[in-house]
CSV table of C-alpha atoms in Angstrom, one decimal:
chain,number,residue,atom,x,y,z
A,686,MET,CA,-25.8,-10.7,30.8
A,687,LYS,CA,-27.8,-11.3,27.7
A,688,ILE,CA,-30.7,-8.9,26.9
A,689,ILE,CA,-33.6,-10.3,24.9
A,690,PHE,CA,-36.5,-8.2,23.5
A,691,LEU,CA,-39.5,-10.2,22.4
A,692,HIS,CA,-41.0,-7.9,19.8
A,693,ILE,CA,-44.7,-8.3,19.2
A,694,PRO,CA,-45.8,-6.6,15.9
A,695,LYS,CA,-46.8,-3.0,16.3
A,696,THR,CA,-45.6,-2.5,19.9
A,697,ALA,CA,-42.8,0.1,19.4
A,698,GLY,CA,-40.3,-2.5,18.2
A,699,GLN,CA,-38.2,-0.3,15.9
A,700,SER,CA,-37.9,2.4,18.6
A,701,VAL,CA,-36.9,-0.2,21.3
A,702,HIS,CA,-34.4,-1.7,18.9
A,703,GLN,CA,-32.8,1.7,18.2
A,704,LEU,CA,-32.6,2.5,21.9
A,705,LEU,CA,-30.8,-0.8,22.5
A,706,ILE,CA,-28.3,0.0,19.7
A,707,ASP,CA,-27.7,3.5,21.1
A,708,PHE,CA,-27.4,2.3,24.6
A,709,LEU,CA,-25.0,-0.7,24.2
A,710,GLY,CA,-23.5,-0.2,20.7
A,711,LYS,CA,-24.4,-1.7,17.4
A,712,ASP,CA,-21.7,-4.4,17.7
A,713,LYS,CA,-23.4,-5.8,20.8
A,714,VAL,CA,-26.8,-6.2,19.0
A,715,CYS,CA,-27.4,-9.3,16.9
A,716,PRO,CA,-28.4,-8.3,13.4
A,717,ALA,CA,-31.1,-11.1,13.2
A,718,ARG,CA,-34.6,-9.7,13.5
A,719,ASP,CA,-36.8,-12.8,13.0
A,720,ASN,CA,-36.8,-16.5,13.6
A,721,ASN,CA,-35.5,-17.5,10.1
A,722,GLN,CA,-32.6,-15.1,10.4
A,723,LEU,CA,-31.7,-16.1,14.0
A,724,LEU,CA,-31.9,-19.9,13.3
A,725,SER,CA,-29.2,-19.4,10.7
A,726,TYR,CA,-26.7,-18.5,13.5
A,727,SER,CA,-24.7,-21.2,15.3
A,728,LYS,CA,-24.6,-21.2,19.1
A,729,GLN,CA,-21.1,-19.9,18.9
A,730,GLU,CA,-22.2,-17.0,16.7
A,731,MET,CA,-25.1,-16.2,18.9
A,732,ASP,CA,-22.8,-16.1,21.9
A,733,LYS,CA,-20.9,-13.2,20.3
A,734,TYR,CA,-23.8,-10.9,20.9
A,735,GLN,CA,-25.3,-9.4,24.1
A,736,VAL,CA,-28.6,-8.2,22.7
A,737,PHE,CA,-31.3,-10.0,20.7
A,738,SER,CA,-34.2,-7.9,19.5
A,739,GLY,CA,-36.9,-9.1,17.1
A,740,HIS,CA,-39.9,-11.2,16.2
A,741,PHE,CA,-38.6,-14.3,17.9
A,742,ASP,CA,-39.9,-17.5,19.3
A,743,TRP,CA,-39.2,-17.1,23.0
A,744,CYS,CA,-38.2,-20.8,23.3
A,745,ILE,CA,-35.2,-20.2,21.0
A,746,PHE,CA,-33.4,-18.7,23.9
A,747,ASP,CA,-33.9,-21.6,26.3
A,748,SER,CA,-30.5,-23.0,25.3
A,749,LEU,CA,-28.7,-19.7,25.6
A,750,PRO,CA,-26.4,-20.0,28.6
A,751,GLY,CA,-25.9,-17.4,31.3
A,752,HIS,CA,-28.1,-14.8,32.9
A,753,LYS,CA,-30.7,-13.2,30.7
A,754,PHE,CA,-32.9,-10.0,31.0
A,755,THR,CA,-36.0,-10.8,28.9
A,756,PHE,CA,-38.7,-8.2,28.3
A,757,THR,CA,-41.5,-7.3,26.0
A,758,VAL,CA,-43.8,-4.3,25.3
A,759,LEU,CA,-47.6,-4.5,25.2
A,760,ARG,CA,-50.2,-2.2,23.7
A,761,GLU,CA,-54.0,-2.1,24.1
A,762,PRO,CA,-55.0,-5.2,22.1
A,763,CYS,CA,-57.7,-3.7,19.8
A,764,ASP,CA,-55.5,-0.8,18.9
A,765,ARG,CA,-52.6,-3.2,18.1
A,766,ILE,CA,-54.8,-5.2,15.7
A,767,LEU,CA,-56.1,-2.1,13.9
A,768,SER,CA,-52.6,-0.6,13.8
A,769,PHE,CA,-51.2,-3.8,12.3
A,770,TYR,CA,-54.0,-3.9,9.7
A,771,PHE,CA,-53.4,-0.4,8.5
A,772,TYR,CA,-49.6,-0.9,8.6
A,773,LEU,CA,-50.0,-3.8,6.2
A,774,ARG,CA,-52.2,-1.8,3.9
A,775,LYS,CA,-49.7,1.0,3.9
A,776,GLU,CA,-46.8,-1.3,3.1
A,777,ALA,CA,-48.9,-3.1,0.4
A,778,ASN,CA,-49.6,0.2,-1.3
A,779,LYS,CA,-45.8,0.7,-1.8
A,780,LEU,CA,-45.6,-2.5,-4.0
A,781,SER,CA,-46.5,-3.1,-7.6
A,782,LYS,CA,-49.2,-5.6,-8.6
A,783,GLU,CA,-46.4,-8.0,-9.7
A,784,GLU,CA,-44.7,-7.7,-6.3
A,785,LEU,CA,-47.9,-8.3,-4.4
A,786,GLU,CA,-48.2,-11.7,-6.2
A,787,ALA,CA,-45.1,-13.0,-4.4
A,788,SER,CA,-45.8,-15.8,-2.0
A,789,ASP,CA,-44.3,-13.9,0.9
A,790,LYS,CA,-46.5,-10.9,0.2
A,791,GLN,CA,-49.9,-12.5,0.5
A,792,GLY,CA,-50.5,-11.1,4.0
A,793,LEU,CA,-49.9,-7.6,2.7
A,794,LYS,CA,-52.1,-8.2,-0.4
A,795,ALA,CA,-54.9,-9.5,1.7
A,796,ALA,CA,-55.1,-6.4,3.9
A,797,LEU,CA,-55.1,-4.2,0.8
A,798,VAL,CA,-57.5,-6.0,-1.5
A,799,LEU,CA,-59.9,-7.8,0.8
A,800,SER,CA,-62.9,-6.1,2.4
A,801,PRO,CA,-62.8,-5.8,6.2
A,802,TYR,CA,-65.4,-8.6,6.3
A,803,ASP,CA,-63.4,-11.0,4.2
A,804,TYR,CA,-60.2,-10.1,6.1
A,805,PHE,CA,-61.4,-10.4,9.6
A,806,VAL,CA,-64.5,-12.7,9.4
A,807,ASN,CA,-64.9,-14.8,6.3
A,808,GLN,CA,-63.8,-18.4,7.0
A,809,LYS,CA,-63.3,-19.1,3.3
A,810,THR,CA,-60.6,-16.5,2.9
A,811,SER,CA,-57.6,-18.4,1.5
A,812,ILE,CA,-55.1,-17.2,4.2
A,813,ARG,CA,-57.5,-17.4,7.1
A,814,ASN,CA,-55.0,-19.2,9.3
A,815,PHE,CA,-52.3,-16.6,8.6
A,816,ILE,CA,-54.6,-13.7,9.5
A,817,ASP,CA,-55.9,-15.4,12.6
A,818,ASP,CA,-52.5,-16.4,13.8
A,819,HIS,CA,-51.6,-12.6,13.8
A,820,CYS,CA,-54.9,-11.3,15.2
A,821,ASP,CA,-56.6,-13.9,17.3
A,822,ASN,CA,-55.6,-13.2,20.9
A,823,PHE,CA,-52.0,-13.0,19.8
A,824,TYR,CA,-50.6,-12.1,23.2
A,825,THR,CA,-52.2,-15.0,24.9
A,826,TYR,CA,-51.2,-17.6,22.3
A,827,TYR,CA,-47.7,-16.3,21.9
A,828,PHE,CA,-46.9,-16.2,25.6
A,829,ALA,CA,-48.7,-19.5,26.3
A,830,GLY,CA,-46.9,-21.3,23.4
A,831,ARG,CA,-43.7,-19.3,23.7
A,832,SER,CA,-43.6,-19.1,19.9
A,833,TYR,CA,-45.2,-17.3,16.9
A,834,ASN,CA,-47.1,-20.4,16.0
A,835,GLY,CA,-48.5,-20.6,19.5
A,836,ARG,CA,-52.1,-20.4,18.3
A,837,SER,CA,-51.8,-23.4,16.0
A,838,LYS,CA,-49.8,-25.4,18.5
A,839,LEU,CA,-52.2,-24.8,21.4
A,840,LYS,CA,-55.3,-25.3,19.3
A,841,ASN,CA,-54.1,-28.8,18.6
A,842,LEU,CA,-53.5,-29.4,22.3
A,843,SER,CA,-57.0,-28.2,22.9
A,844,LYS,CA,-58.4,-30.7,20.4
A,845,ASP,CA,-56.4,-33.5,22.1
A,846,LYS,CA,-57.9,-32.4,25.5
A,847,ILE,CA,-54.5,-31.6,26.9
A,848,LEU,CA,-55.7,-28.1,27.4
A,849,LYS,CA,-59.3,-28.0,28.4
A,850,ASP,CA,-60.3,-24.5,27.3
A,851,THR,CA,-59.2,-21.0,26.7
A,852,GLU,CA,-59.0,-20.4,30.5
A,853,ASP,CA,-56.2,-22.9,30.6
A,854,ILE,CA,-54.4,-21.2,27.7
A,855,LEU,CA,-54.7,-17.8,29.4
A,856,LYS,CA,-53.5,-19.3,32.7
A,857,LEU,CA,-50.5,-20.8,30.9
A,858,ALA,CA,-49.7,-17.5,29.2
A,859,LEU,CA,-49.7,-15.6,32.6
A,860,GLU,CA,-47.6,-18.3,34.2
A,861,ASN,CA,-45.0,-18.0,31.4
A,862,MET,CA,-45.1,-14.2,31.5
A,863,SER,CA,-44.3,-14.3,35.3
A,864,THR,CA,-40.8,-15.4,34.3
A,865,LEU,CA,-40.2,-12.3,32.2
A,866,ASP,CA,-38.1,-9.7,33.8
A,867,LYS,CA,-40.2,-6.8,32.6
A,868,VAL,CA,-43.4,-6.1,30.7
A,869,TYR,CA,-43.5,-2.5,29.6
A,870,ASN,CA,-46.4,-0.5,28.2
A,871,ILE,CA,-46.1,1.3,24.9
A,872,ASN,CA,-47.2,4.5,26.5
A,873,ASP,CA,-44.3,4.8,29.0
A,874,TRP,CA,-41.6,2.2,28.1
A,875,GLN,CA,-38.8,4.7,27.3
A,876,ALA,CA,-37.9,6.0,30.8
A,877,ARG,CA,-38.5,2.7,32.4
A,878,LEU,CA,-36.4,0.7,30.0
A,879,LYS,CA,-33.6,3.3,30.2
A,880,LYS,CA,-33.6,3.1,34.0
A,881,ASP,CA,-33.5,-0.7,33.9
A,882,LEU,CA,-30.8,-0.9,31.3
A,883,SER,CA,-28.7,1.5,33.4
A,884,GLU,CA,-29.0,-0.7,36.4
A,885,ILE,CA,-28.3,-4.1,34.8
A,886,THR,CA,-25.4,-2.9,32.6
A,887,SER,CA,-24.0,-0.2,35.0
A,888,THR,CA,-24.1,2.2,32.1
A,889,LYS,CA,-24.7,5.8,33.1
A,890,SER,CA,-23.3,7.8,30.2
A,891,PHE,CA,-26.3,7.5,27.9
A,892,ASN,CA,-27.7,10.2,25.6
A,893,SER,CA,-31.2,10.4,26.9
A,894,GLN,CA,-33.0,11.2,23.7
A,895,ASN,CA,-36.7,10.6,22.9
A,896,TYR,CA,-37.6,7.8,20.6
A,897,LEU,CA,-40.5,8.4,18.3
A,898,VAL,CA,-42.8,5.4,18.4
A,899,ASN,CA,-44.1,4.5,14.9
A,900,GLN,CA,-47.8,4.2,15.6
A,901,ASN,CA,-49.1,5.0,12.1
A,902,LYS,CA,-49.1,8.7,12.7
A,903,THR,CA,-51.3,9.3,9.6
A,904,ILE,CA,-54.1,7.8,11.6
A,905,GLU,CA,-54.8,8.7,15.2
A,906,ALA,CA,-55.5,5.7,17.5
A,907,LYS,CA,-59.0,6.9,18.3
A,908,ASP,CA,-59.8,7.2,14.6
A,909,ARG,CA,-58.7,3.7,13.5
A,910,LEU,CA,-62.1,2.1,14.2
A,911,GLU,CA,-63.9,4.8,12.3
A,912,LYS,CA,-61.4,4.5,9.4
A,913,LEU,CA,-62.2,0.7,9.3
A,914,LYS,CA,-65.9,1.5,9.2
A,915,GLU,CA,-65.3,3.8,6.3
A,916,LEU,CA,-63.8,0.8,4.5
A,917,GLY,CA,-67.0,-1.1,5.0
A,918,ALA,CA,-66.6,-2.8,8.4
A,919,ASP,CA,-70.0,-3.7,9.8
A,920,LYS,CA,-71.1,-5.0,13.2
A,921,ASN,CA,-69.9,-8.5,12.3
A,922,VAL,CA,-66.4,-7.2,11.7
A,923,ILE,CA,-66.4,-5.2,15.0
A,924,GLN,CA,-67.7,-8.3,16.9
A,925,GLN,CA,-65.0,-10.5,15.4
A,926,ILE,CA,-62.2,-8.0,16.4
A,927,GLU,CA,-63.7,-7.9,19.9
A,928,GLN,CA,-63.5,-11.7,20.0
A,929,PHE,CA,-59.9,-11.5,18.8
A,930,CYS,CA,-59.2,-9.4,21.9
A,931,GLU,CA,-61.2,-11.3,24.5
A,932,LEU,CA,-58.3,-13.2,26.1
A,933,ASP,CA,-55.7,-10.5,25.4
A,934,ASN,CA,-57.8,-7.9,27.2
A,935,LEU,CA,-57.8,-10.0,30.3
A,936,LEU,CA,-54.0,-10.5,30.0
A,937,TYR,CA,-53.4,-6.8,29.3
A,938,LYS,CA,-55.4,-5.7,32.4
A,939,LYS,CA,-53.5,-8.1,34.6
A,940,PHE,CA,-50.4,-6.0,33.9
A,941,PHE,CA,-52.0,-2.6,33.3
A,942,PRO,CA,-55.2,-2.4,35.4
A,943,PRO,CA,-57.5,0.4,34.3
A,944,HIS,CA,-57.4,3.5,36.6
């Protein structure tokens, strides 16, 4: 059985990936971690591996034969966006000015040099589409479109009246997610995933260690919004982030209802 982890940015992906390696062995896990890397593999090469773990378009695996255990991990939507933003700033700070000018580093550069208003709100920001594709209800558009460019693809369908409104997009996302084998929460995924892997692989002799989730430990989750305000975020920024989470909050609550 193939095991596919659809890794959404800032949802414990590195920790999940390491658990899969420890559980099944490094030789069983495909080294590709994103679409570009995976698409360089032939079908014959992909078939050598049991596990695929990374930032992948879900639709890539439609042609993969045999039974599949496909899962993902979700995190509270607003916290995910803020964690992603501060992660980009942290990574950008590691680079020189020259390195930040590279075309593939513009997302990092934007998080570091733009004000919160220009990053989250300003429609004239040069990489507006890149930012919005990663922040604007990412869960909903990813699972509805089954790809990382789901937002752009579905926005076009909306313009062509194929999808009437955002309710249709949310409905499509939930319908697609109903075909996933498991949707875990970042707060308790470890024990649940270990149990499920033991059952589907009949593997019992597993070193049950704890995997530290990288959640930007230098900033507590409850303090991220305050940290953003310290950087100059006003009510317009906060309102925009809330809009970025509007559909994702509904999706998240379907799987993890508030107590």
